[in-house]
Amino acid sequence: MITRKSLLIRYCLKQNQILLASLKMRIKTLFILSMLSISSVAQQEVIGVPTYRPQSPAPLMKTGDTLNLPFKDDFSGAVGFPNTRRWSDAKGYVNNTFPINQPSRGVLTLDGLNEGGRAYDLSHAGSDTLADVVTSAFLDLSTATSPYLNFMYQEGGYGEAPESNDSLVVDFWHVDSARWERVWSVRGGQLQNDEWRWAAISANNPKWLKDGFRFRIGTYGALNGAFDVWNIDYLSMESFRSPQDTVIEDPAVTLPLPSLIDKFTQVPWFHMTNSQFKSSLDLLYRRNGPAPVGGWQLYLRNYNLYQDGSVIDGNVDNTVNSSLDHNQNLTYTLPVATGSINKSVTQETNVTLETWLSGDANAVGIQKNDTIVHTQRFSNVYAFDDGSAERVYGLTQSNSYILYRFQPLLSDTVKGFQMYFGEAGANQSRSPFQIVVFNFQNNAPGTIRYLSDSIYYPQYAGAQNQFYSYELDTSGLYINGTVYIGVKQLSTVPLTIGLDRNTDSLNQIIYGDGVNWFPSLEKNSHLMMRPYFKYHPTDISVREWDEVERAVIYPNPSNGIFRVKLNEWTSANLSVLDLSGRIYWSDEIQNGEEIDLSSLDSGVYLCRLVNGSEVYSLKIIIQN
């Protein structure tokens, strides 16, 4: 079937000659193919675009009330659905893993998957129908003056990029005629996948200046999967704007925090004593906007370190960091006292690092995107991936092997593998495979150490980023050094193993027929395939590293009297701290309970919520 993506074909001849050819074709199918031919035996890598993104049930909409300007959303809240107070539908996907060079953490991704995470129409590959559409709440523009809708957009990112027959569009709701009217559009194929561009759309027309106005942003693209991806950030609709008002002033963190340990994103708790914990992490941030005289005075070394919900270390910065390097990605080396982590635990444990910008960041821009949280889980698995699948991976040759190199920190017994399979077009749940472990020999797979007698089949995820455990058909396999681990694909129907594309790869994926081995063309990707040790996991679902919005404070800012809406818990322990870490109030609260802290001085405070081993923090501004 002809599709629109590039076909890269590599022919390797067994004689000492290698012929490398690249053919560009316009194609429109579910896969981007790369074919490797060895004599008469062809091995073909298949990098698939997911047609299903497991999601939690869509939330109930809460946008019955009409909102006033300004209307702003930088999508730095919950991972998953757009904020139900601003948007009247649950389409689009809020995340921090699909964008590249995002100006702040969190974007809205629009593609061909619906609010249930499934393809709108597996049979529809054309670009003649609206795919994802997000619709604002009702807005009162009757008293607005020169209102403009502004946002930043990106084509593709780590997702599948749109082309010239795809488009991003904006419609305004005409209150009097009760119909949508197209006011702006842009075709795909104009930007590199890491570029961002501003859109500025005027609503300064009497037909829009009404109570009951709405706008919607939609995409025209393929309906059969996560194709034609557009990322949106820094969206606002405000009065007194112009086409030139495309400048944001906002210091913000950007990328997720990296792992606290070298080489891995997870290690078993019983191997923690041999883990190489980092003494510092790279905090990625930006100073968005024009540089003021002297630069913003930011404090960057702020963090709290928790283990199973208890604070074990922290720091509040008092050293000014000023810079005139604006509108570019910046890195701050954040010292973290990981030596305070208890590594001699007797059960599974979670370590959470919370870090934030302060100083001028408290007075400029959006406060929510100044804070980022990373929770590192120590269960019984080793992992290299971050838990998010931007693509899926398989081969079209039967009896082929998909492997990566692995060395545990301590010699131990492997009990099985956790694997994430993503849907990509036709159902591949009957594509059989075996689990295999090769000995390490001369920097390549040697002899087979273990090949399961059991035949396994893919189990598709039923929840967000859910892994399934495949237990070995032996009591366990002792690993005491470097090996190659993976699967033997028994069918010509490609497996659809999750592929993480935004975590730097330390272990190259390789594939072959058992004699001839070849590096994958996906050089900076990880297979979502995790060996587990000692016992069978009881909890096999994981969240993305992006912080989930577990609570909301409203109103915020407030006069000190506010409520806390708990999105995932019925109760929690709440502590209110100033930015130096001093606790002013602490108690257990119930969902929706009113808190009266009107006696506190005006300022910015941290609200720390603890439920079991989970910690969530957010800021509140008190204005007395």
Coordinates of C-alpha atoms in Angstrom, one line a residue:
M1 CA 0.0 0.0 0.0
I2 CA 1.4 3.4 -0.9
T3 CA 1.8 5.8 2.0
R4 CA 3.6 9.0 2.7
K5 CA 6.6 8.2 4.8
S6 CA 10.2 7.5 3.8
L7 CA 11.3 3.9 2.9
L8 CA 14.9 3.3 3.8
I9 CA 16.4 0.2 2.4
R10 CA 19.7 -1.2 3.3
Y11 CA 21.2 -4.1 1.4
C12 CA 24.1 -6.0 3.0
L13 CA 26.0 -8.5 0.8
K14 CA 27.7 -11.4 2.5
Q15 CA 30.9 -10.9 0.4
N16 CA 33.1 -8.2 1.8
Q17 CA 31.1 -5.5 -0.1
I18 CA 28.4 -3.5 1.5
L19 CA 25.9 -1.6 -0.7
L20 CA 23.9 1.0 1.1
A21 CA 21.0 2.6 -0.7
S22 CA 18.4 5.0 0.4
L23 CA 15.2 5.3 -1.5
K24 CA 12.7 8.1 -0.8
M25 CA 9.1 7.3 -1.5
R26 CA 5.8 8.9 -0.7
I27 CA 3.8 6.3 1.2
K28 CA 0.7 6.2 3.4
T29 CA 0.5 3.1 5.7
L30 CA 0.9 2.3 9.3
F31 CA 4.6 1.6 9.2
I32 CA 7.9 3.2 8.3
L33 CA 10.0 0.3 7.0
S34 CA 13.7 -0.4 6.8
M35 CA 14.7 -3.6 5.0
L36 CA 17.9 -5.5 5.5
S37 CA 18.8 -8.2 3.0
I38 CA 21.3 -11.0 3.8
S39 CA 21.9 -13.1 0.7
S40 CA 18.5 -14.5 0.0
V41 CA 17.2 -14.1 3.6
A42 CA 15.6 -10.7 4.2
Q43 CA 15.2 -9.2 7.7
Q44 CA 12.9 -6.2 7.9
E45 CA 12.5 -3.8 10.8
V46 CA 9.1 -2.4 11.3
I47 CA 8.7 0.8 13.3
G48 CA 5.0 1.2 13.8
V49 CA 2.8 4.2 14.7
P50 CA 0.5 3.3 17.6
T51 CA -3.2 3.1 16.9
Y52 CA -4.1 2.9 20.5
R53 CA -3.0 4.9 23.5
P54 CA -4.3 3.4 26.8
Q55 CA -5.9 6.1 28.8
S56 CA -7.9 6.4 32.0
P57 CA -11.7 7.0 31.5
A58 CA -12.5 10.4 30.2
P59 CA -13.3 12.9 33.0
L60 CA -16.7 14.4 33.5
M61 CA -16.7 17.9 31.9
K62 CA -17.1 20.8 34.3
T63 CA -17.4 23.7 31.9
G64 CA -21.1 24.7 32.2
D65 CA -20.2 28.2 33.4
T66 CA -19.1 31.0 31.1
L67 CA -15.5 32.1 31.6
N68 CA -14.1 35.6 31.3
L69 CA -10.8 36.6 29.7
P70 CA -8.0 36.0 30.1
F71 CA -8.2 32.4 29.1
K72 CA -4.8 30.7 29.5
D73 CA -3.5 27.1 29.4
D74 CA 0.2 26.1 29.2
F75 CA -0.8 22.4 29.7
S76 CA 1.6 21.9 32.7
G77 CA -1.0 20.2 34.8
A78 CA -2.3 16.6 34.6
V79 CA -0.9 14.1 32.2
G80 CA -3.8 12.8 30.0
F81 CA -6.8 15.0 29.4
P82 CA -7.1 18.8 29.0
N83 CA -8.2 20.8 32.0
T84 CA -12.0 20.3 32.3
R85 CA -12.5 23.8 33.7
R86 CA -11.2 25.3 30.4
W87 CA -12.2 22.7 27.8
S88 CA -15.5 21.2 27.0
D89 CA -14.3 17.9 25.6
A90 CA -11.6 15.3 26.5
K91 CA -9.8 15.1 23.1
G92 CA -6.1 15.7 22.8
Y93 CA -3.4 14.3 25.0
V94 CA -1.5 16.4 27.6
N95 CA 2.0 15.1 28.0
N96 CA 5.7 16.0 28.2
T97 CA 7.1 13.1 26.1
F98 CA 6.0 13.9 22.5
P99 CA 7.4 17.4 22.1
I100 CA 11.0 18.4 21.3
N101 CA 12.5 21.6 22.7
Q102 CA 9.3 22.5 24.4
P103 CA 9.3 26.0 25.9
S104 CA 7.8 24.8 29.1
R105 CA 6.9 21.4 30.6
G106 CA 3.7 20.0 29.2
V107 CA 2.0 20.3 25.8
L108 CA -1.3 19.4 24.2
T109 CA -0.8 16.8 21.5
L110 CA -3.3 16.4 18.7
D111 CA -3.3 13.3 16.4
G112 CA -5.6 10.6 15.1
L113 CA -6.5 9.0 18.4
N114 CA -9.8 9.7 20.2
E115 CA -10.5 10.5 23.9
G116 CA -10.5 6.7 24.5
G117 CA -7.0 6.4 23.1
R118 CA -8.1 4.5 20.0
A119 CA -8.0 5.3 16.3
Y120 CA -11.0 7.3 15.1
D121 CA -11.2 5.0 12.1
L122 CA -8.7 2.3 11.2
S123 CA -9.8 2.3 7.6
H124 CA -9.4 6.0 7.0
A125 CA -5.9 7.1 6.0
G126 CA -6.9 10.3 4.2
S127 CA -6.7 13.9 5.5
D128 CA -10.1 15.1 4.5
T129 CA -11.8 14.8 7.9
L130 CA -11.3 16.4 11.2
A131 CA -9.4 14.2 13.7
D132 CA -8.6 15.6 17.1
V133 CA -10.5 18.7 18.1
V134 CA -10.3 20.6 21.4
T135 CA -13.2 23.0 22.2
S136 CA -12.9 25.8 24.7
A137 CA -15.4 26.5 27.4
F138 CA -18.0 29.3 26.7
L139 CA -16.3 32.7 27.0
D140 CA -17.8 36.1 27.5
L141 CA -16.2 38.5 25.0
S142 CA -19.0 41.1 25.2
T143 CA -16.7 43.5 27.1
A144 CA -13.4 42.4 25.5
T145 CA -11.2 44.9 23.7
S146 CA -9.0 43.7 20.8
P147 CA -8.9 40.1 21.9
Y148 CA -6.5 37.7 20.3
L149 CA -6.0 33.9 20.5
N150 CA -2.3 33.1 20.6
F151 CA -0.5 29.8 20.9
M152 CA 2.7 28.0 19.9
Y153 CA 2.6 25.0 17.7
Q154 CA 5.1 22.3 16.6
E155 CA 4.8 19.7 13.8
G156 CA 5.6 16.1 14.8
G157 CA 8.1 16.3 17.7
Y158 CA 8.8 12.7 18.6
G159 CA 5.6 11.7 17.0
E160 CA 4.7 11.2 13.3
A161 CA 5.0 14.5 11.5
P162 CA 2.2 15.9 9.3
E163 CA 2.7 16.6 5.7
S164 CA 1.4 19.2 3.2
N165 CA -2.0 17.6 2.8
D166 CA -2.5 17.7 6.6
S167 CA -3.4 20.9 8.5
L168 CA -4.0 22.5 11.8
V169 CA -7.1 24.7 12.0
V170 CA -8.9 27.2 14.3
D171 CA -12.6 27.8 14.2
F172 CA -14.6 30.5 16.1
W173 CA -18.2 30.0 17.2
H174 CA -20.7 32.5 15.7
V175 CA -23.2 33.0 18.5
D176 CA -25.9 34.5 16.4
S177 CA -25.9 31.9 13.6
A178 CA -25.0 29.0 15.9
R179 CA -22.3 27.7 13.6
W180 CA -18.5 27.3 13.4
E181 CA -16.5 29.5 11.1
R182 CA -12.9 28.8 9.9
V183 CA -10.6 31.7 10.9
W184 CA -7.1 30.3 10.6
S185 CA -5.3 27.3 9.2
V186 CA -1.7 26.1 8.4
R187 CA -0.6 23.2 6.4
G188 CA 1.9 20.6 7.5
G189 CA 5.4 20.0 6.1
Q190 CA 6.6 23.6 6.8
L191 CA 8.6 23.1 10.0
Q192 CA 11.3 20.7 11.2
N193 CA 10.1 18.4 14.0
D194 CA 11.9 20.4 16.7
E195 CA 10.8 23.9 15.6
W196 CA 8.1 26.0 17.3
R197 CA 6.0 28.8 15.7
W198 CA 3.5 31.3 17.0
A199 CA -0.1 31.7 15.8
A200 CA -2.0 35.0 16.5
I201 CA -5.7 35.1 15.5
S202 CA -7.8 38.2 16.0
A203 CA -11.3 38.0 17.5
N204 CA -11.7 41.8 17.3
N205 CA -14.9 41.7 15.2
P206 CA -18.4 42.5 16.4
K207 CA -19.6 39.0 15.4
W208 CA -17.2 37.4 17.9
L209 CA -17.6 40.0 20.7
K210 CA -20.5 38.1 22.3
D211 CA -21.3 36.3 25.5
G212 CA -21.2 32.6 24.6
F213 CA -18.3 32.7 22.3
R214 CA -16.1 29.6 21.9
F215 CA -13.1 28.5 19.8
R216 CA -11.8 25.2 18.8
I217 CA -8.5 23.9 17.5
G218 CA -8.5 20.8 15.3
T219 CA -6.4 18.8 12.9
Y220 CA -7.0 17.3 9.5
G221 CA -5.1 14.1 9.1
A222 CA -5.2 10.4 9.1
L223 CA -7.8 8.9 11.4
N224 CA -6.2 5.5 11.7
G225 CA -3.6 6.1 14.5
A226 CA -1.3 8.5 16.1
F227 CA -0.4 10.1 12.8
D228 CA 0.0 13.8 11.9
V229 CA 1.0 15.0 15.3
W230 CA 0.8 18.6 16.3
N231 CA 2.0 19.9 19.7
I232 CA 0.4 23.0 21.3
D233 CA 1.8 25.2 24.1
Y234 CA 1.4 28.6 25.8
L235 CA -2.2 29.1 24.6
S236 CA -4.0 32.2 25.7
M237 CA -6.9 34.5 24.7
E238 CA -6.6 38.0 26.1
S239 CA -7.7 41.6 25.5
F240 CA -5.5 44.4 24.3
R241 CA -3.4 42.2 22.1
S242 CA -2.0 42.5 18.6
P243 CA -0.4 40.2 16.0
Q244 CA 3.0 41.3 17.4
D245 CA 2.2 40.1 20.9
T246 CA 3.9 36.8 20.6
V247 CA 6.3 37.3 23.4
I248 CA 6.0 35.3 26.6
E249 CA 7.7 36.2 29.8
D250 CA 8.0 33.0 31.8
P251 CA 10.9 31.2 33.4
A252 CA 10.0 27.5 33.3
V253 CA 11.3 24.0 33.6
T254 CA 11.1 22.0 30.4
L255 CA 12.2 18.3 30.2
P256 CA 11.4 15.6 32.7
L257 CA 14.1 15.0 35.3
P258 CA 16.5 12.2 34.5
S259 CA 17.0 9.0 36.5
L260 CA 18.6 9.3 39.9
I261 CA 20.8 6.3 39.1
D262 CA 23.4 5.7 36.4
K263 CA 22.5 3.6 33.3
F264 CA 19.0 2.6 34.5
T265 CA 15.6 4.2 35.0
Q266 CA 14.7 1.4 37.5
V267 CA 16.7 -1.2 39.5
P268 CA 15.4 -3.7 42.0
W269 CA 15.3 -2.6 45.7
F270 CA 17.6 -5.5 46.6
H271 CA 20.3 -4.2 44.2
M272 CA 20.1 -0.6 45.5
T273 CA 23.3 -1.0 47.5
N274 CA 25.3 -1.5 44.3
S275 CA 23.5 1.2 42.4
Q276 CA 25.5 4.2 41.3
F277 CA 23.4 7.1 42.6
K278 CA 24.1 10.4 41.0
S279 CA 25.3 13.3 43.1
S280 CA 23.7 15.8 40.7
L281 CA 21.1 16.0 38.0
D282 CA 20.6 18.1 35.0
L283 CA 17.7 20.5 35.5
L284 CA 16.5 21.7 32.0
Y285 CA 14.8 25.1 32.0
R286 CA 14.3 28.2 29.9
R287 CA 14.1 31.9 30.5
N288 CA 11.3 32.6 28.0
G289 CA 10.9 36.2 26.9
P290 CA 13.1 39.3 26.5
A291 CA 15.9 39.7 29.0
P292 CA 15.3 42.5 31.5
V293 CA 18.1 44.7 32.6
G294 CA 20.4 42.5 34.7
G295 CA 18.4 39.4 33.9
W296 CA 15.9 37.6 36.1
Q297 CA 17.2 36.7 39.5
L298 CA 16.4 33.0 39.8
Y299 CA 17.1 30.6 42.6
L300 CA 17.7 27.2 41.1
R301 CA 19.0 24.9 43.9
N302 CA 15.6 24.2 45.5
Y303 CA 14.6 20.7 46.1
N304 CA 13.0 18.2 48.5
L305 CA 13.9 14.6 48.5
Y306 CA 11.4 12.1 49.8
Q307 CA 11.5 8.4 50.5
D308 CA 8.2 6.7 50.8
G309 CA 6.5 10.0 51.6
S310 CA 9.0 11.2 54.3
V311 CA 11.4 14.1 53.7
I312 CA 14.9 12.8 53.9
D313 CA 16.7 15.9 52.5
G314 CA 16.1 19.3 51.0
N315 CA 17.6 22.6 50.1
V316 CA 16.3 26.1 49.6
D317 CA 18.6 28.2 47.5
N318 CA 19.9 31.6 48.5
T319 CA 22.3 32.0 45.6
V320 CA 21.2 34.2 42.8
N321 CA 21.5 32.9 39.3
S322 CA 21.2 35.6 36.7
S323 CA 21.7 35.2 33.0
L324 CA 20.9 37.1 29.8
D325 CA 20.6 33.8 27.9
H326 CA 17.0 33.9 27.1
N327 CA 14.8 31.9 24.7
Q328 CA 17.1 28.9 24.6
N329 CA 17.5 25.6 26.5
L330 CA 19.5 26.0 29.6
T331 CA 21.0 23.4 31.9
Y332 CA 21.6 23.8 35.6
T333 CA 23.5 21.1 37.4
L334 CA 21.4 20.5 40.5
P335 CA 23.4 18.9 43.5
V336 CA 21.2 16.4 45.2
A337 CA 22.2 14.6 48.5
T338 CA 21.3 11.1 47.3
G339 CA 23.6 9.8 50.0
S340 CA 20.6 10.3 52.4
I341 CA 18.6 7.6 50.6
N342 CA 18.2 4.5 52.6
K343 CA 19.6 1.8 50.3
S344 CA 19.4 -1.1 52.8
V345 CA 15.7 -1.4 52.6
T346 CA 13.8 -4.7 53.1
Q347 CA 11.0 -4.1 50.7
E348 CA 10.0 -2.0 47.6
T349 CA 10.5 1.7 48.0
N350 CA 9.9 4.9 46.1
V351 CA 12.2 8.0 46.0
T352 CA 10.7 11.3 44.9
L353 CA 12.7 14.4 43.9
E354 CA 10.8 17.7 43.8
T355 CA 12.6 20.8 42.5
W356 CA 11.4 24.3 41.6
L357 CA 12.5 27.7 40.5
S358 CA 12.1 30.6 42.8
G359 CA 13.1 34.3 43.1
D360 CA 11.7 36.2 40.1
A361 CA 10.0 33.0 39.0
N362 CA 7.5 33.6 41.8
A363 CA 6.5 37.0 40.3
V364 CA 6.9 36.4 36.5
G365 CA 4.9 34.1 34.3
I366 CA 3.1 30.9 35.2
Q367 CA 4.0 29.4 38.6
K368 CA 2.8 25.9 37.9
N369 CA 5.5 25.2 35.3
D370 CA 8.3 26.3 37.7
T371 CA 8.1 22.9 39.6
I372 CA 8.8 19.4 38.4
V373 CA 8.7 16.1 40.2
H374 CA 10.3 12.8 39.5
T375 CA 9.4 9.6 41.3
Q376 CA 11.9 6.7 41.1
R377 CA 10.5 3.3 41.9
F378 CA 12.6 0.5 43.3
S379 CA 10.6 -2.7 42.8
N380 CA 12.1 -5.9 41.3
V381 CA 12.7 -4.8 37.7
Y382 CA 15.5 -3.3 35.7
A383 CA 14.5 -0.7 33.1
F384 CA 16.1 1.5 30.6
D385 CA 12.9 3.1 29.2
D386 CA 10.9 6.0 30.7
G387 CA 7.5 4.2 30.5
S388 CA 6.2 6.1 27.4
A389 CA 5.9 4.4 23.9
E390 CA 6.2 6.9 21.0
R391 CA 6.5 4.0 18.5
V392 CA 6.2 0.2 18.4
Y393 CA 8.9 -2.3 17.1
G394 CA 8.9 -5.6 15.4
L395 CA 10.3 -7.7 12.4
T396 CA 8.7 -9.2 9.4
Q397 CA 11.0 -12.2 9.2
S398 CA 9.9 -15.3 11.2
N399 CA 12.4 -17.0 13.6
S400 CA 14.2 -13.7 14.0
Y401 CA 15.6 -12.4 17.3
I402 CA 15.2 -8.9 18.9
L403 CA 17.8 -8.3 21.6
Y404 CA 19.6 -5.8 23.7
R405 CA 22.6 -6.1 26.0
F406 CA 22.1 -6.3 29.7
Q407 CA 24.2 -6.7 32.8
P408 CA 22.6 -6.6 36.3
L409 CA 24.4 -4.8 39.1
L410 CA 24.5 -8.0 41.1
S411 CA 24.4 -11.6 40.0
D412 CA 20.8 -12.8 40.5
T413 CA 18.0 -15.0 39.2
V414 CA 15.7 -13.7 36.5
K415 CA 12.1 -14.8 36.9
G416 CA 10.6 -13.3 33.8
F417 CA 10.1 -10.2 31.7
Q418 CA 7.7 -7.2 31.9
M419 CA 6.8 -6.1 28.4
Y420 CA 4.7 -3.4 26.9
F421 CA 2.9 -4.1 23.6
G422 CA 1.1 -1.3 21.7
E423 CA -1.6 -1.7 19.2
A424 CA -0.6 -0.6 15.6
G425 CA -3.2 -1.3 13.0
A426 CA -4.3 -4.9 12.7
N427 CA -4.5 -7.0 15.9
Q428 CA -1.1 -8.8 16.4
S429 CA -2.2 -10.5 19.6
R430 CA -1.7 -13.9 17.9
S431 CA 1.8 -13.2 16.8
P432 CA 3.8 -15.8 18.8
F433 CA 7.2 -15.3 20.4
Q434 CA 9.6 -17.0 22.8
I435 CA 11.8 -15.5 25.5
V436 CA 15.5 -15.9 24.8
V437 CA 18.8 -15.1 26.6
F438 CA 22.2 -15.3 24.7
N439 CA 25.6 -15.5 26.2
F440 CA 27.9 -12.5 25.6
Q441 CA 30.8 -13.4 23.3
N442 CA 33.2 -11.1 21.5
N443 CA 30.9 -8.1 22.0
A444 CA 28.0 -9.9 20.3
P445 CA 25.5 -12.6 21.0
G446 CA 27.1 -16.0 21.3
T447 CA 25.4 -19.3 22.2
I448 CA 21.9 -19.5 23.5
R449 CA 21.8 -19.8 27.3
Y450 CA 18.0 -20.0 27.6
L451 CA 15.1 -20.3 25.1
S452 CA 11.7 -20.8 26.6
D453 CA 9.7 -23.9 25.7
S454 CA 6.6 -21.9 26.2
I455 CA 5.1 -19.9 23.4
Y456 CA 3.9 -16.4 24.5
Y457 CA 1.5 -14.0 22.8
P458 CA 1.3 -10.2 23.1
Q459 CA -1.1 -8.8 25.7
Y460 CA -2.2 -5.3 24.9
A461 CA -2.3 -2.7 27.6
G462 CA -5.6 -2.0 29.3
A463 CA -4.4 1.0 31.2
Q464 CA -2.0 3.8 30.7
N465 CA 1.5 2.5 30.1
Q466 CA 0.7 -0.9 31.5
F467 CA 3.2 -3.7 31.3
Y468 CA 2.4 -7.4 31.3
S469 CA 4.6 -9.9 33.1
Y470 CA 5.7 -13.0 31.2
E471 CA 7.1 -15.6 33.6
L472 CA 9.9 -18.0 32.5
D473 CA 8.9 -21.6 32.2
T474 CA 11.7 -22.5 34.5
S475 CA 12.3 -21.8 38.2
G476 CA 14.6 -19.0 37.2
L477 CA 17.7 -18.2 35.2
Y478 CA 20.9 -17.2 37.1
I479 CA 22.6 -14.2 35.5
N480 CA 26.2 -13.5 36.6
G481 CA 27.5 -11.2 33.9
T482 CA 26.7 -9.6 30.6
V483 CA 24.1 -11.3 28.4
Y484 CA 21.8 -10.4 25.5
I485 CA 18.1 -10.6 26.4
G486 CA 15.0 -10.4 24.2
V487 CA 12.5 -12.4 22.2
K488 CA 12.4 -14.8 19.2
Q489 CA 9.7 -13.7 16.9
L490 CA 8.1 -16.9 15.4
S491 CA 5.8 -15.3 12.8
T492 CA 6.1 -13.0 9.9
V493 CA 3.5 -10.8 11.6
P494 CA 5.6 -8.1 13.4
L495 CA 5.5 -7.9 17.1
T496 CA 4.6 -4.4 18.5
I497 CA 6.9 -4.0 21.4
G498 CA 6.8 -0.5 22.9
L499 CA 9.6 1.8 21.7
D500 CA 10.7 4.7 23.9
R501 CA 12.3 7.4 21.7
N502 CA 13.0 10.2 24.1
T503 CA 15.4 8.5 26.6
D504 CA 19.1 8.4 25.5
S505 CA 20.0 4.9 24.5
L506 CA 22.9 3.2 26.3
N507 CA 22.1 -0.3 24.9
Q508 CA 21.7 -0.6 21.1
I509 CA 18.9 -2.7 19.9
I510 CA 20.2 -5.5 17.6
Y511 CA 18.4 -8.1 15.6
G512 CA 19.2 -11.1 13.4
D513 CA 18.7 -14.7 12.5
G514 CA 21.0 -16.2 15.2
V515 CA 24.1 -16.0 13.1
N516 CA 24.1 -12.6 11.5
W517 CA 23.5 -9.6 13.7
F518 CA 22.7 -6.1 12.8
P519 CA 22.2 -2.8 14.7
S520 CA 18.8 -1.3 14.6
L521 CA 18.3 1.9 12.7
E522 CA 16.5 3.1 15.9
K523 CA 19.8 4.1 17.5
N524 CA 18.4 6.4 20.3
S525 CA 15.5 4.2 21.4
H526 CA 14.8 1.6 24.1
L527 CA 12.6 -1.5 23.9
M528 CA 10.0 -1.5 26.7
M529 CA 11.1 -4.9 27.8
R530 CA 12.2 -5.2 31.5
P531 CA 13.7 -8.3 33.2
Y532 CA 12.3 -8.9 36.7
F533 CA 14.0 -10.8 39.5
K534 CA 13.2 -13.0 42.6
Y535 CA 9.4 -12.8 42.5
H536 CA 6.5 -12.2 40.2
P537 CA 5.4 -8.5 40.2
T538 CA 2.1 -7.7 41.8
D539 CA 1.6 -4.2 40.4
I540 CA 2.6 -4.0 36.7
S541 CA 1.2 -0.6 35.7
V542 CA 3.4 2.5 35.7
R543 CA 2.7 6.1 35.2
E544 CA 4.7 8.4 32.9
W545 CA 7.3 10.3 34.7
D546 CA 5.4 13.6 34.1
E547 CA 3.7 14.6 37.3
V548 CA 0.0 13.8 37.4
E549 CA -2.3 16.6 38.7
R550 CA -3.4 14.9 41.9
A551 CA -4.9 18.0 43.4
V552 CA -6.1 21.5 42.6
I553 CA -6.3 24.5 44.9
Y554 CA -9.1 27.0 44.3
P555 CA -9.3 29.9 44.3
N556 CA -5.6 30.6 43.6
P557 CA -4.6 33.3 44.3
S558 CA -6.8 33.6 47.4
N559 CA -7.1 35.6 50.6
G560 CA -6.0 32.6 52.5
I561 CA -9.4 30.8 52.5
F562 CA -9.3 28.1 49.9
R563 CA -10.3 24.5 49.1
V564 CA -8.3 21.6 48.0
K565 CA -9.8 19.3 45.4
L566 CA -8.2 15.8 45.5
N567 CA -8.4 14.2 42.0
E568 CA -7.1 10.8 43.0
W569 CA -7.4 10.5 46.8
T570 CA -10.3 10.9 49.3
S571 CA -8.0 12.4 51.9
A572 CA -4.4 13.4 52.4
N573 CA -2.0 15.0 54.9
L574 CA -1.5 18.7 53.9
S575 CA 1.4 20.8 55.0
V576 CA 1.7 24.5 54.1
L577 CA 5.3 25.8 54.0
D578 CA 7.0 29.0 53.0
L579 CA 9.8 28.9 50.4
S580 CA 12.5 28.4 53.1
G581 CA 10.8 25.2 54.2
R582 CA 9.3 26.4 57.4
I583 CA 6.0 24.6 58.1
Y584 CA 3.1 27.0 59.1
W585 CA 0.2 24.5 59.1
S586 CA -0.2 20.7 58.9
D587 CA -3.2 18.5 59.2
E588 CA -5.2 15.7 57.5
I589 CA -7.8 17.0 55.0
Q590 CA -10.7 15.5 53.1
N591 CA -11.5 16.1 49.4
G592 CA -13.0 19.6 48.9
E593 CA -12.4 20.7 52.5
E594 CA -12.1 24.4 53.1
I595 CA -8.9 25.6 54.7
D596 CA -8.6 29.0 56.5
L597 CA -5.1 30.4 56.5
S598 CA -6.2 34.0 56.2
S599 CA -3.9 34.8 59.1
L600 CA -0.8 34.2 57.0
D601 CA 1.1 37.1 55.4
S602 CA 0.8 37.7 51.7
G603 CA 3.2 35.6 49.7
V604 CA 3.9 32.4 47.8
Y605 CA 3.6 29.2 49.8
L606 CA 4.1 25.5 49.1
C607 CA 1.3 23.0 49.8
R608 CA 2.6 19.5 50.2
L609 CA 0.1 16.6 50.1
V610 CA 1.1 13.2 51.2
N611 CA -0.9 10.0 50.7
G612 CA 0.9 6.8 51.7
S613 CA 4.2 6.8 49.8
E614 CA 2.9 9.4 47.2
V615 CA 3.8 13.1 47.5
Y616 CA 2.4 15.9 45.5
S617 CA 3.2 19.6 45.8
L618 CA 1.8 22.8 44.4
K619 CA 2.1 26.5 45.1
I620 CA -0.5 28.9 46.4
I621 CA -0.4 32.7 46.3
I622 CA -2.0 34.4 49.3
Q623 CA -3.0 38.0 48.9
N624 CA -4.3 39.7 52.0

